[in-house]
Short mmCIF file of C-alpha atoms and ligand atoms in Angstrom, two decimals:
data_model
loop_
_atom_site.label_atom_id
_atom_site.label_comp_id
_atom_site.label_asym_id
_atom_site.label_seq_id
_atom_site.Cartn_x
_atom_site.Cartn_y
_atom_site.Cartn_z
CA UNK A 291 0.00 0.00 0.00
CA UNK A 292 1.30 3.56 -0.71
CA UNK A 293 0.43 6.49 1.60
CA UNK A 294 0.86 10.00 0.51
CA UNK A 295 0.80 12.89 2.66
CA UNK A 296 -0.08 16.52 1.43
CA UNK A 297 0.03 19.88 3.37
CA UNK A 298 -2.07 23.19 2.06
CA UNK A 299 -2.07 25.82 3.41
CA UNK A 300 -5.35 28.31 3.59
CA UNK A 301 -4.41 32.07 1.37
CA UNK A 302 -6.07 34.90 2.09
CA UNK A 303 -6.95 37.50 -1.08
CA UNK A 304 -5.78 41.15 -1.32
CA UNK A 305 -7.43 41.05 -4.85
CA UNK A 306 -10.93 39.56 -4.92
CA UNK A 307 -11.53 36.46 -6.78
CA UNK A 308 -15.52 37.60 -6.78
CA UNK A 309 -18.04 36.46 -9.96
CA UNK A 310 -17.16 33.61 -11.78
CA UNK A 311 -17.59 32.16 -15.52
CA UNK A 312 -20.34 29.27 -16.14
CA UNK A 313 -17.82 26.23 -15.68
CA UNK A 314 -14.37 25.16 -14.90
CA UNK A 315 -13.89 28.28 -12.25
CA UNK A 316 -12.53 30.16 -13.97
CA UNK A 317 -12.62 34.10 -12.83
CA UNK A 318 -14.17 37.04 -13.94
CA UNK A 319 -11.27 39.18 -13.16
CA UNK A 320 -7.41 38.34 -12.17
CA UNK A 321 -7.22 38.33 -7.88
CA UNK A 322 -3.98 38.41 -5.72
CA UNK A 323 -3.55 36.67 -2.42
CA UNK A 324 -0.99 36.20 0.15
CA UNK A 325 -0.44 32.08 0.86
CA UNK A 326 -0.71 31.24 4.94
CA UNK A 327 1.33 28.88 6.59
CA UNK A 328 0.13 27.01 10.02
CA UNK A 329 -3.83 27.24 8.67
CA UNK A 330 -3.78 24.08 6.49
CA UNK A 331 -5.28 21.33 5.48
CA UNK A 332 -3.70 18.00 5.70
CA UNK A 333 -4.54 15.34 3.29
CA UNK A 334 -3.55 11.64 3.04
CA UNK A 335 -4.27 9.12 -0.01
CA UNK A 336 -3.94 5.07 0.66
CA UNK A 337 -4.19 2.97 -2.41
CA UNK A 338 -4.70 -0.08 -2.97
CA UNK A 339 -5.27 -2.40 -5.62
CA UNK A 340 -9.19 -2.99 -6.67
CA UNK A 341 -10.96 -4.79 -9.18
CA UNK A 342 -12.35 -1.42 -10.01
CA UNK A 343 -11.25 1.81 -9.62
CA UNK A 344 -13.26 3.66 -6.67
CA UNK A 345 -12.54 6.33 -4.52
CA UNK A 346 -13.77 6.85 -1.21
CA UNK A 347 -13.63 10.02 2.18
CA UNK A 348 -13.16 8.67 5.46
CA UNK A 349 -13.87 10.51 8.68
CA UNK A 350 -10.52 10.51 10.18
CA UNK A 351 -7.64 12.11 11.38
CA UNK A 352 -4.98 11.46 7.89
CA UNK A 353 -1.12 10.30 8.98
CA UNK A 354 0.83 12.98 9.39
CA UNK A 355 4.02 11.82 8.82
CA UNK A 356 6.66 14.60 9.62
CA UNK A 357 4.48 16.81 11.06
CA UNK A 358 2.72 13.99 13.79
CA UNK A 359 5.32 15.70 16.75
CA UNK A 360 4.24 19.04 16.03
CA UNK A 361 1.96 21.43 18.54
CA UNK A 362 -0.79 22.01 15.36
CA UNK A 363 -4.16 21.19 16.67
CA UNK A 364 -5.81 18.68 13.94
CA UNK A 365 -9.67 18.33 13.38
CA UNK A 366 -11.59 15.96 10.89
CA UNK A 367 -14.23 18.35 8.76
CA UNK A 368 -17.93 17.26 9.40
CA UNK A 369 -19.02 17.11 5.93
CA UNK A 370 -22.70 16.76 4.57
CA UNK A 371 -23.16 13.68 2.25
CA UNK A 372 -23.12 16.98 -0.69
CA UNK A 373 -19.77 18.00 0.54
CA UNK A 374 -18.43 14.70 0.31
CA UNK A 375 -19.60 13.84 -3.30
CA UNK A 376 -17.93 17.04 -3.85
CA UNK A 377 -14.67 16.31 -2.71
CA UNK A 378 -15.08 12.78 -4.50
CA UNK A 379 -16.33 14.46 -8.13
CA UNK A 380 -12.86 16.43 -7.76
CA UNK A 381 -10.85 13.07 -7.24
CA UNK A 382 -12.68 11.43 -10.43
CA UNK A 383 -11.65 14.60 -11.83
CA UNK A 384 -8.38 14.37 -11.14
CA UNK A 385 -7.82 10.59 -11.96
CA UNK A 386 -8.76 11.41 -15.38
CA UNK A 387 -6.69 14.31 -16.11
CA UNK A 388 -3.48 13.72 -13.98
CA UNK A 389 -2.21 11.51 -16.99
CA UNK A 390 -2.47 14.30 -19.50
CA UNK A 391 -0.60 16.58 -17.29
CA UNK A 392 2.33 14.06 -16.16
CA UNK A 393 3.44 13.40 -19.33
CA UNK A 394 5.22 16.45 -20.60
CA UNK A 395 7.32 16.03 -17.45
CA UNK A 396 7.84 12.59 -18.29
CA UNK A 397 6.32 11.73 -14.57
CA UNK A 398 4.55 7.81 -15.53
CA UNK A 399 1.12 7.26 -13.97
CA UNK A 400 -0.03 4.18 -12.33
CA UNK A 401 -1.08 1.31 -14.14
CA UNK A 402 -3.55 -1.00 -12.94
CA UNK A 403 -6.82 -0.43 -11.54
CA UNK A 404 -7.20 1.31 -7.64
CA UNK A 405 -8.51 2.31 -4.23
CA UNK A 406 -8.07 5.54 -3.36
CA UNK A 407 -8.79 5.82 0.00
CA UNK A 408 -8.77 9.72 1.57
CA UNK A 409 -8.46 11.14 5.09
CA UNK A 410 -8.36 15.15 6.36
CA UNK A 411 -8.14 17.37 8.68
CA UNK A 412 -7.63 20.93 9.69
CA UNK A 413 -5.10 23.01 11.61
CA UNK A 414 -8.38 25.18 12.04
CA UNK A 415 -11.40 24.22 13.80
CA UNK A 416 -14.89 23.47 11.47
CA UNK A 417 -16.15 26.69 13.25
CA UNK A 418 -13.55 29.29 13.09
CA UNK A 419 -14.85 30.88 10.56
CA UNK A 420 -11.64 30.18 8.17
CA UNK A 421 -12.24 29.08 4.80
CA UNK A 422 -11.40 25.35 4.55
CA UNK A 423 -11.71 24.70 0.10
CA UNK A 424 -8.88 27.08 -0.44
CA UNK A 425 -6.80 24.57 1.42
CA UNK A 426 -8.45 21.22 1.10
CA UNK A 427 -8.62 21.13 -2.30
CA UNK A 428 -5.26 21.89 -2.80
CA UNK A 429 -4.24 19.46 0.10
CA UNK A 430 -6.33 16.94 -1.99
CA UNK A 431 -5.25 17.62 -5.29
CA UNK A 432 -1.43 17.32 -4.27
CA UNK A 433 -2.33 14.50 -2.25
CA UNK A 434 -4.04 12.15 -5.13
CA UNK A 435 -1.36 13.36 -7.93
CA UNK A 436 1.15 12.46 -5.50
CA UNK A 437 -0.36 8.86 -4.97
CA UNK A 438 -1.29 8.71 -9.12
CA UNK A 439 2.41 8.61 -9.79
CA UNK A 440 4.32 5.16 -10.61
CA UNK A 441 7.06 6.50 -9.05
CA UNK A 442 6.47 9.18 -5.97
CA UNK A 443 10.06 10.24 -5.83
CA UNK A 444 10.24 11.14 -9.67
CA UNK A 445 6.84 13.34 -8.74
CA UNK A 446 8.24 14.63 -5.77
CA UNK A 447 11.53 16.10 -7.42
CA UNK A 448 9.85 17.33 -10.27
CA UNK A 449 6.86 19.32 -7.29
CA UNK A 450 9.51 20.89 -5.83
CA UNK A 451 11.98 21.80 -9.28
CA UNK A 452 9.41 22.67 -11.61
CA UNK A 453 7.01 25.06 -11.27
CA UNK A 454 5.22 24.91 -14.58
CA UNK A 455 4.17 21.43 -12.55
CA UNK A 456 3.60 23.15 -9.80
CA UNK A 457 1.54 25.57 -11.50
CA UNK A 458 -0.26 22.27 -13.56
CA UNK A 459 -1.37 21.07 -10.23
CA UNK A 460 -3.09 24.62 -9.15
CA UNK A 461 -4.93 24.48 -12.55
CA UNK A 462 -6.14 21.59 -11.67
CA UNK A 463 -7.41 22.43 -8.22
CA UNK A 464 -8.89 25.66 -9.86
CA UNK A 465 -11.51 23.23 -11.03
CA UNK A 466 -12.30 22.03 -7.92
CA UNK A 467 -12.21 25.08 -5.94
CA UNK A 468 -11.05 28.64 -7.29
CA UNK A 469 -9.19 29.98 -4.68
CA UNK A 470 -7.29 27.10 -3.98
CA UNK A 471 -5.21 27.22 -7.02
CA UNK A 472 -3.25 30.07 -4.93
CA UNK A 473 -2.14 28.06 -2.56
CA UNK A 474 0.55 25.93 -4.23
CA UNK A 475 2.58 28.55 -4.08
CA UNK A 476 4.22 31.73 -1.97
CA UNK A 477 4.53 34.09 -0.81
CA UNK A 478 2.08 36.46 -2.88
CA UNK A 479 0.27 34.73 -5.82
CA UNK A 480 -1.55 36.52 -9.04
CA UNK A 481 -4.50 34.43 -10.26
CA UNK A 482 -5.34 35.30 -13.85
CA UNK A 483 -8.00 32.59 -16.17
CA UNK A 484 -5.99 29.32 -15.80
CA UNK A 485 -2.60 30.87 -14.98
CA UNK A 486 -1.26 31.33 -11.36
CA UNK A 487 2.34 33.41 -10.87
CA UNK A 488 4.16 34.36 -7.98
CA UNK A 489 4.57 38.37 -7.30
CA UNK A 490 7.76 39.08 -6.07
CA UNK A 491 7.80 42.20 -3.08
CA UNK A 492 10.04 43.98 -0.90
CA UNK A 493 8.02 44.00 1.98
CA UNK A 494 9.55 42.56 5.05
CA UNK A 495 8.61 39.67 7.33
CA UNK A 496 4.61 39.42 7.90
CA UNK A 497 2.36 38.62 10.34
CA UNK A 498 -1.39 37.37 9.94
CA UNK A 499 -4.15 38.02 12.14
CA UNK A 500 -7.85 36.57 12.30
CA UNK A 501 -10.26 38.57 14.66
CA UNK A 502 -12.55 35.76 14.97
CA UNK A 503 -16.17 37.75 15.17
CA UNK A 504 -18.01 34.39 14.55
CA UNK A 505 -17.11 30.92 13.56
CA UNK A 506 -21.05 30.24 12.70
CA UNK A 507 -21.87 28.75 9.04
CA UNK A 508 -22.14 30.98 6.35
CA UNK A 509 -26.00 32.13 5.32
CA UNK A 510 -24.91 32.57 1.84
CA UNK A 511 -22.18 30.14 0.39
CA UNK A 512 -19.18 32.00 -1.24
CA UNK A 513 -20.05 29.46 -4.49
CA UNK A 514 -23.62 31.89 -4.55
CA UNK A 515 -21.80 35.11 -3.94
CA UNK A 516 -19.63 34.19 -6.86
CA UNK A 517 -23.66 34.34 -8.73
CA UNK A 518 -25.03 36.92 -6.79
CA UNK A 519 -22.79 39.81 -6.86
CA UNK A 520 -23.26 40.19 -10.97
CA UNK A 521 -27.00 41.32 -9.85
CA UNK A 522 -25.31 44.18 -8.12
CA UNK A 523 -25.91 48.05 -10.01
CA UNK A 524 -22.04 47.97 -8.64
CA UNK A 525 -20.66 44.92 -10.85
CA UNK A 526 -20.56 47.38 -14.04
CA UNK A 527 -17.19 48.08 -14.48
CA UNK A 528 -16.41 45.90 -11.60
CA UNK A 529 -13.38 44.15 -14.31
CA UNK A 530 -11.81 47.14 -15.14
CA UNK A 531 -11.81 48.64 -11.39
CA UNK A 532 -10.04 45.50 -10.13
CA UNK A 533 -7.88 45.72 -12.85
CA UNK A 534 -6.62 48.65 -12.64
CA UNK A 535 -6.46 48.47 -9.15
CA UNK A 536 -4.07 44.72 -9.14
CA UNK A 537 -1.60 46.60 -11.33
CA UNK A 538 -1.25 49.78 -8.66
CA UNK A 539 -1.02 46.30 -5.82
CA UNK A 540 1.77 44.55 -7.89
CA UNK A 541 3.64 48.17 -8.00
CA UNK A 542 3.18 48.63 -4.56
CA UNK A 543 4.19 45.24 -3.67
CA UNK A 544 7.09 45.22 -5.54
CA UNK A 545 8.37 48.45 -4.24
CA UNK A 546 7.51 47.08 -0.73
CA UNK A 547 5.55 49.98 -0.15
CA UNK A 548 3.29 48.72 2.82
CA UNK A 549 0.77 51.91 2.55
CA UNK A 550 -0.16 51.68 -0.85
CA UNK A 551 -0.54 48.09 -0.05
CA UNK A 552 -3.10 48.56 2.54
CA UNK A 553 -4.97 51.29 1.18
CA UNK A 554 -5.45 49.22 -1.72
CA UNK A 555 -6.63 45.91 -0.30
CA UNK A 556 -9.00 47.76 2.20
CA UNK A 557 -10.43 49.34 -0.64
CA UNK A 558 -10.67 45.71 -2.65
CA UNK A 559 -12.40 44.30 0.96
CA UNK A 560 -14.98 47.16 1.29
CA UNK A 561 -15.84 47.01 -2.83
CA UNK A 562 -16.59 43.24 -2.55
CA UNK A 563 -18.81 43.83 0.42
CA UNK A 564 -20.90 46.54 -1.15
CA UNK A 565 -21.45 44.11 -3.81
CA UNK A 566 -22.97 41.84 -1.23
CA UNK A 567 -24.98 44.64 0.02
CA UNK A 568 -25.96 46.29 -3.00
CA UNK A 569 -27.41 42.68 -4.87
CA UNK A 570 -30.52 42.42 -5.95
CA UNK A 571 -31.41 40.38 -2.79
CA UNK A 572 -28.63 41.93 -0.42
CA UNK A 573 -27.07 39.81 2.17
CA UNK A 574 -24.18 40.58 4.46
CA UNK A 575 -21.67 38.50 6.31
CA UNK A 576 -20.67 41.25 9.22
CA UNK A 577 -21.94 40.93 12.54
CA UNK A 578 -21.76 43.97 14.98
CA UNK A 579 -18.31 43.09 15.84
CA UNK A 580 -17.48 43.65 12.06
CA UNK A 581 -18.41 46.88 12.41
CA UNK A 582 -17.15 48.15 15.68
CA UNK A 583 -13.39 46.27 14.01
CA UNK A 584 -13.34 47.99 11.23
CA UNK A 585 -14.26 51.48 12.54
CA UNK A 586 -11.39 50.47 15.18
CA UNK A 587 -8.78 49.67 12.51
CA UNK A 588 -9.94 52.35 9.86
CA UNK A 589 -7.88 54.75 11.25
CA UNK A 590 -4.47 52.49 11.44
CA UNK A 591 -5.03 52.16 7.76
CA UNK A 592 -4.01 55.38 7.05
CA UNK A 593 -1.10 55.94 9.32
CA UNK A 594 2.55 55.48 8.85
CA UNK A 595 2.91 52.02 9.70
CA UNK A 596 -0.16 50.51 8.60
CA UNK A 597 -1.86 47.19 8.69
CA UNK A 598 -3.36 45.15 5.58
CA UNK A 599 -6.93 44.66 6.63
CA UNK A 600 -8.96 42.61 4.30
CA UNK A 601 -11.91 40.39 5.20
CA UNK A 602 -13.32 36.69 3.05
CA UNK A 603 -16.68 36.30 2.41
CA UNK A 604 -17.20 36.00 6.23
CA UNK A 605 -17.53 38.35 9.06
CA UNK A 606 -14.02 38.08 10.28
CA UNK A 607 -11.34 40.99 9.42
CA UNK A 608 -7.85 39.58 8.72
CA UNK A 609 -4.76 41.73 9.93
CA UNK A 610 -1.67 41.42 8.40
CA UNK A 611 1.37 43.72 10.24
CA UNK A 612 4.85 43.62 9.94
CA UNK A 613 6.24 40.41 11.39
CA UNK A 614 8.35 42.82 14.40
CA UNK A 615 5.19 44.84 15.20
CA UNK A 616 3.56 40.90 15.79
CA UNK A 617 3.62 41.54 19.51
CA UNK A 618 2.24 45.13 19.35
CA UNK A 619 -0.51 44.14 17.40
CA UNK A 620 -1.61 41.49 19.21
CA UNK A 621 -2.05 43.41 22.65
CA UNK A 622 -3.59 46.09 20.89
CA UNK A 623 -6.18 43.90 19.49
CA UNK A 624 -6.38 41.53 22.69
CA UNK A 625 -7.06 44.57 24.57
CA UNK A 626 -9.68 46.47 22.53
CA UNK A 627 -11.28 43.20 21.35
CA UNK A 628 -11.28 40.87 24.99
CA UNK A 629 -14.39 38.62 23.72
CA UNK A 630 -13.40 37.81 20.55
CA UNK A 631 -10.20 34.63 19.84
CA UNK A 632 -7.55 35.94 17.84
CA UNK A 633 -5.52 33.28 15.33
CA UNK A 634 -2.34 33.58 14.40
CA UNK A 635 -0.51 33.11 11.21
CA UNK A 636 2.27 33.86 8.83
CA UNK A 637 3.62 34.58 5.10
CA UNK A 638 4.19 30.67 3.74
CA UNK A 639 5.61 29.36 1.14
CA UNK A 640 2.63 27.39 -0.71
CA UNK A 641 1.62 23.14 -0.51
CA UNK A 642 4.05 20.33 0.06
CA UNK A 643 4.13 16.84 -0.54
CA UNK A 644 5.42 13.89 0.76
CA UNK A 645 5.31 10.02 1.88
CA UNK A 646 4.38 7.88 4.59
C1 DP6 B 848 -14.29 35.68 -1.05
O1 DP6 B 848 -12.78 29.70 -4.04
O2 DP6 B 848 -14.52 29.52 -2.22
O3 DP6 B 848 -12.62 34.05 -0.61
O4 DP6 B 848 -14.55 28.48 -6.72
O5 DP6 B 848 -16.89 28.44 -5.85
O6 DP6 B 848 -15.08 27.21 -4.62
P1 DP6 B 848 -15.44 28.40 -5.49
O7 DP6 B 848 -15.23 29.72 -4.63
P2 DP6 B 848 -14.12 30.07 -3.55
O8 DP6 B 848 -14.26 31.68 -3.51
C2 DP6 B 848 -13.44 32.45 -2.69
C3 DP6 B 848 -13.96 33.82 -2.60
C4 DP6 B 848 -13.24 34.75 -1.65
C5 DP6 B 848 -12.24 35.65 -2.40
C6 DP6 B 848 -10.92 35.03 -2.77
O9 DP6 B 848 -10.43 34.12 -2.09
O10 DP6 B 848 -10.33 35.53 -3.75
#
């Protein structure tokens, strides 16, 4: 039996991947994230030989190889028979494309007929109100390729030497879920139609924050905010906005200039919002703790030493400071904000791969 472990990490968006084509994913405009490193899924594949080929979720905690001494807190998703089928569509998918993309890097797949039998978990609890498909699909895309090679080594060399592989994989997860074709790589990723890139950037060290408002289950799915937000007076021109507006990020980033940086992304965070609240049906993920955060942090986001404060389609704002204003931060928020949990996080480096 072969067992192949794969680590994603969550990414959280600066540009907003927000309105969608009919099929395949694929995005109205290009979006821009930063990759995360301790919120992660884990995924591991068994297989077996089968006198068919089948594939099959099981509710519990995956090996963890390498990472089985570490102080990450693990927790197997509760998913709805729906979620699972969904997960399971994405591995049929990706037993009968893998093939095509091996072979122009000459990786061989398996021959024979299999059991592939899956296992996940979180570094995040179900209810923390971080996104889990960012990172499980990728964590289950690597996870299956991985296990659909003949030879894992040969796959694994060519993962972590290749990037146009790399970047193979994502496209495939794309397909599966949209934002989690950012998280193969790090530290800041451009999504653009089938294409993923990283963005280099000058900006020092960072540290990630999650003011955790609520961890309760989303009223309106991010898959029907992706359909909802085109009935919005505010999607005309939408495209060009965020256009325009990723090219003045990718300057910014690139000169390191964290101001421009934040100004831009809280800009990005408040547009995709009013597109929530300005649908034809409007809905809205903030809570009054929303609210009362970002009128706190408003302020910071215009001063000398800013934060990035951007927020999913949730009602939790993300903070992301300098990596040696980390403590600062956190006592500033722990102070003003005693009743809400605060995560922590970092810049990572994108998914990884590896054996049993
Ligand atoms: C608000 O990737 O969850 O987080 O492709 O339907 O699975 P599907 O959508 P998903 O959308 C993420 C939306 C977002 C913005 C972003 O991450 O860019």
């Amino acid at each position: 039996m072969t067992q192949i472990i794969a680590r994603a990490p969550s990414n959280i968006a600066l540009i907003k991947y927000m309105g969608k084509k009919a099929i395949g994913n694929l995005p109205e405009n290009p979006s821009l994230s930063m990759t995360l490193s301790k919120l992660c899924t884990f995924a591991e594949v068994s297989v077996v030989e089968s006198s068919k080929d089948i594939e099959t979720w099981v509710p519990e905690q995956p090996a963890l190889g390498k990472y089985s001494e570490s102080d990450l807190m693990f927790q197997v998703p509760v998913l709805k028979p729906e979620g699972i089928e969904k997960v399971l569509k994405h591995v049929r998918l990706l037993r009968a494309k893998c093939p095509e993309v091996f072979s122009p890097f000459q990786i061989k797949p398996r021959a024979g007929q299999f059991h592939y039998q899956l296992k996940t978990a979180n570094t995040f609890p179900q209810a923390s109100g971080i996104a889990s498909s960012a990172s499980a699909f990728a964590a289950v895309t690597l996870s299956v390729a991985g296990a659909m090679a003949s030879d894992f080594s040969e796959f694994q060399k060519v993962y972590l030497e290749n990037m146009s592989f790399r970047r193979a994989l994502a496209s495939l997860s794309r397909q599966g879920s949209g934002s989690s074709c950012r998280s193969f790589e790090g530290i800041f990723v451009e999504w653009d139609a089938e294409a993923t890139r990283t963005v280099e950037s000058k900006l020092s060290e960072l540290a990630h924050f999650v003011l955790l408002i609520s961890g309760a289950s989303k009223a309106v799915s991010s898959s029907e905010a992706h359909v909802f937000v085109k009935t919005s007076r505010l999607w005309e021109g939408r495209v060009a906005r965020v256009e325009a507006r990723l090219a003045q990020l990718k300057e910014a980033l690139i000169a390191g200039d964290l101001g421009r940086v934040a100004l831009i992304s809280w800009g990005e965070a408040w547009e995709m919002h009013s597109l929530f609240h300005t649908a034809t049906f409007p809905f809205s993920y903030w809570e009054p703790g929303t609210v009362e955060a970002l009128r706190f942090l408003g302020p910071f986001v215009n001063s000398d030493n800013p934060p990035i404060v951007t927020l999913d389609a949730g009602p939790n704002p993300h903070i992301i400071v300098r990596a040696s204003d980390r403590e600062e931060w956190r006592a500033r928020l722990k102070e003003r904000f005693p009743r809400f949990e605060l995560l922590e996080d970092r810049a990572g480096m994108g998914a990884e791969v590896f054996q049993a």
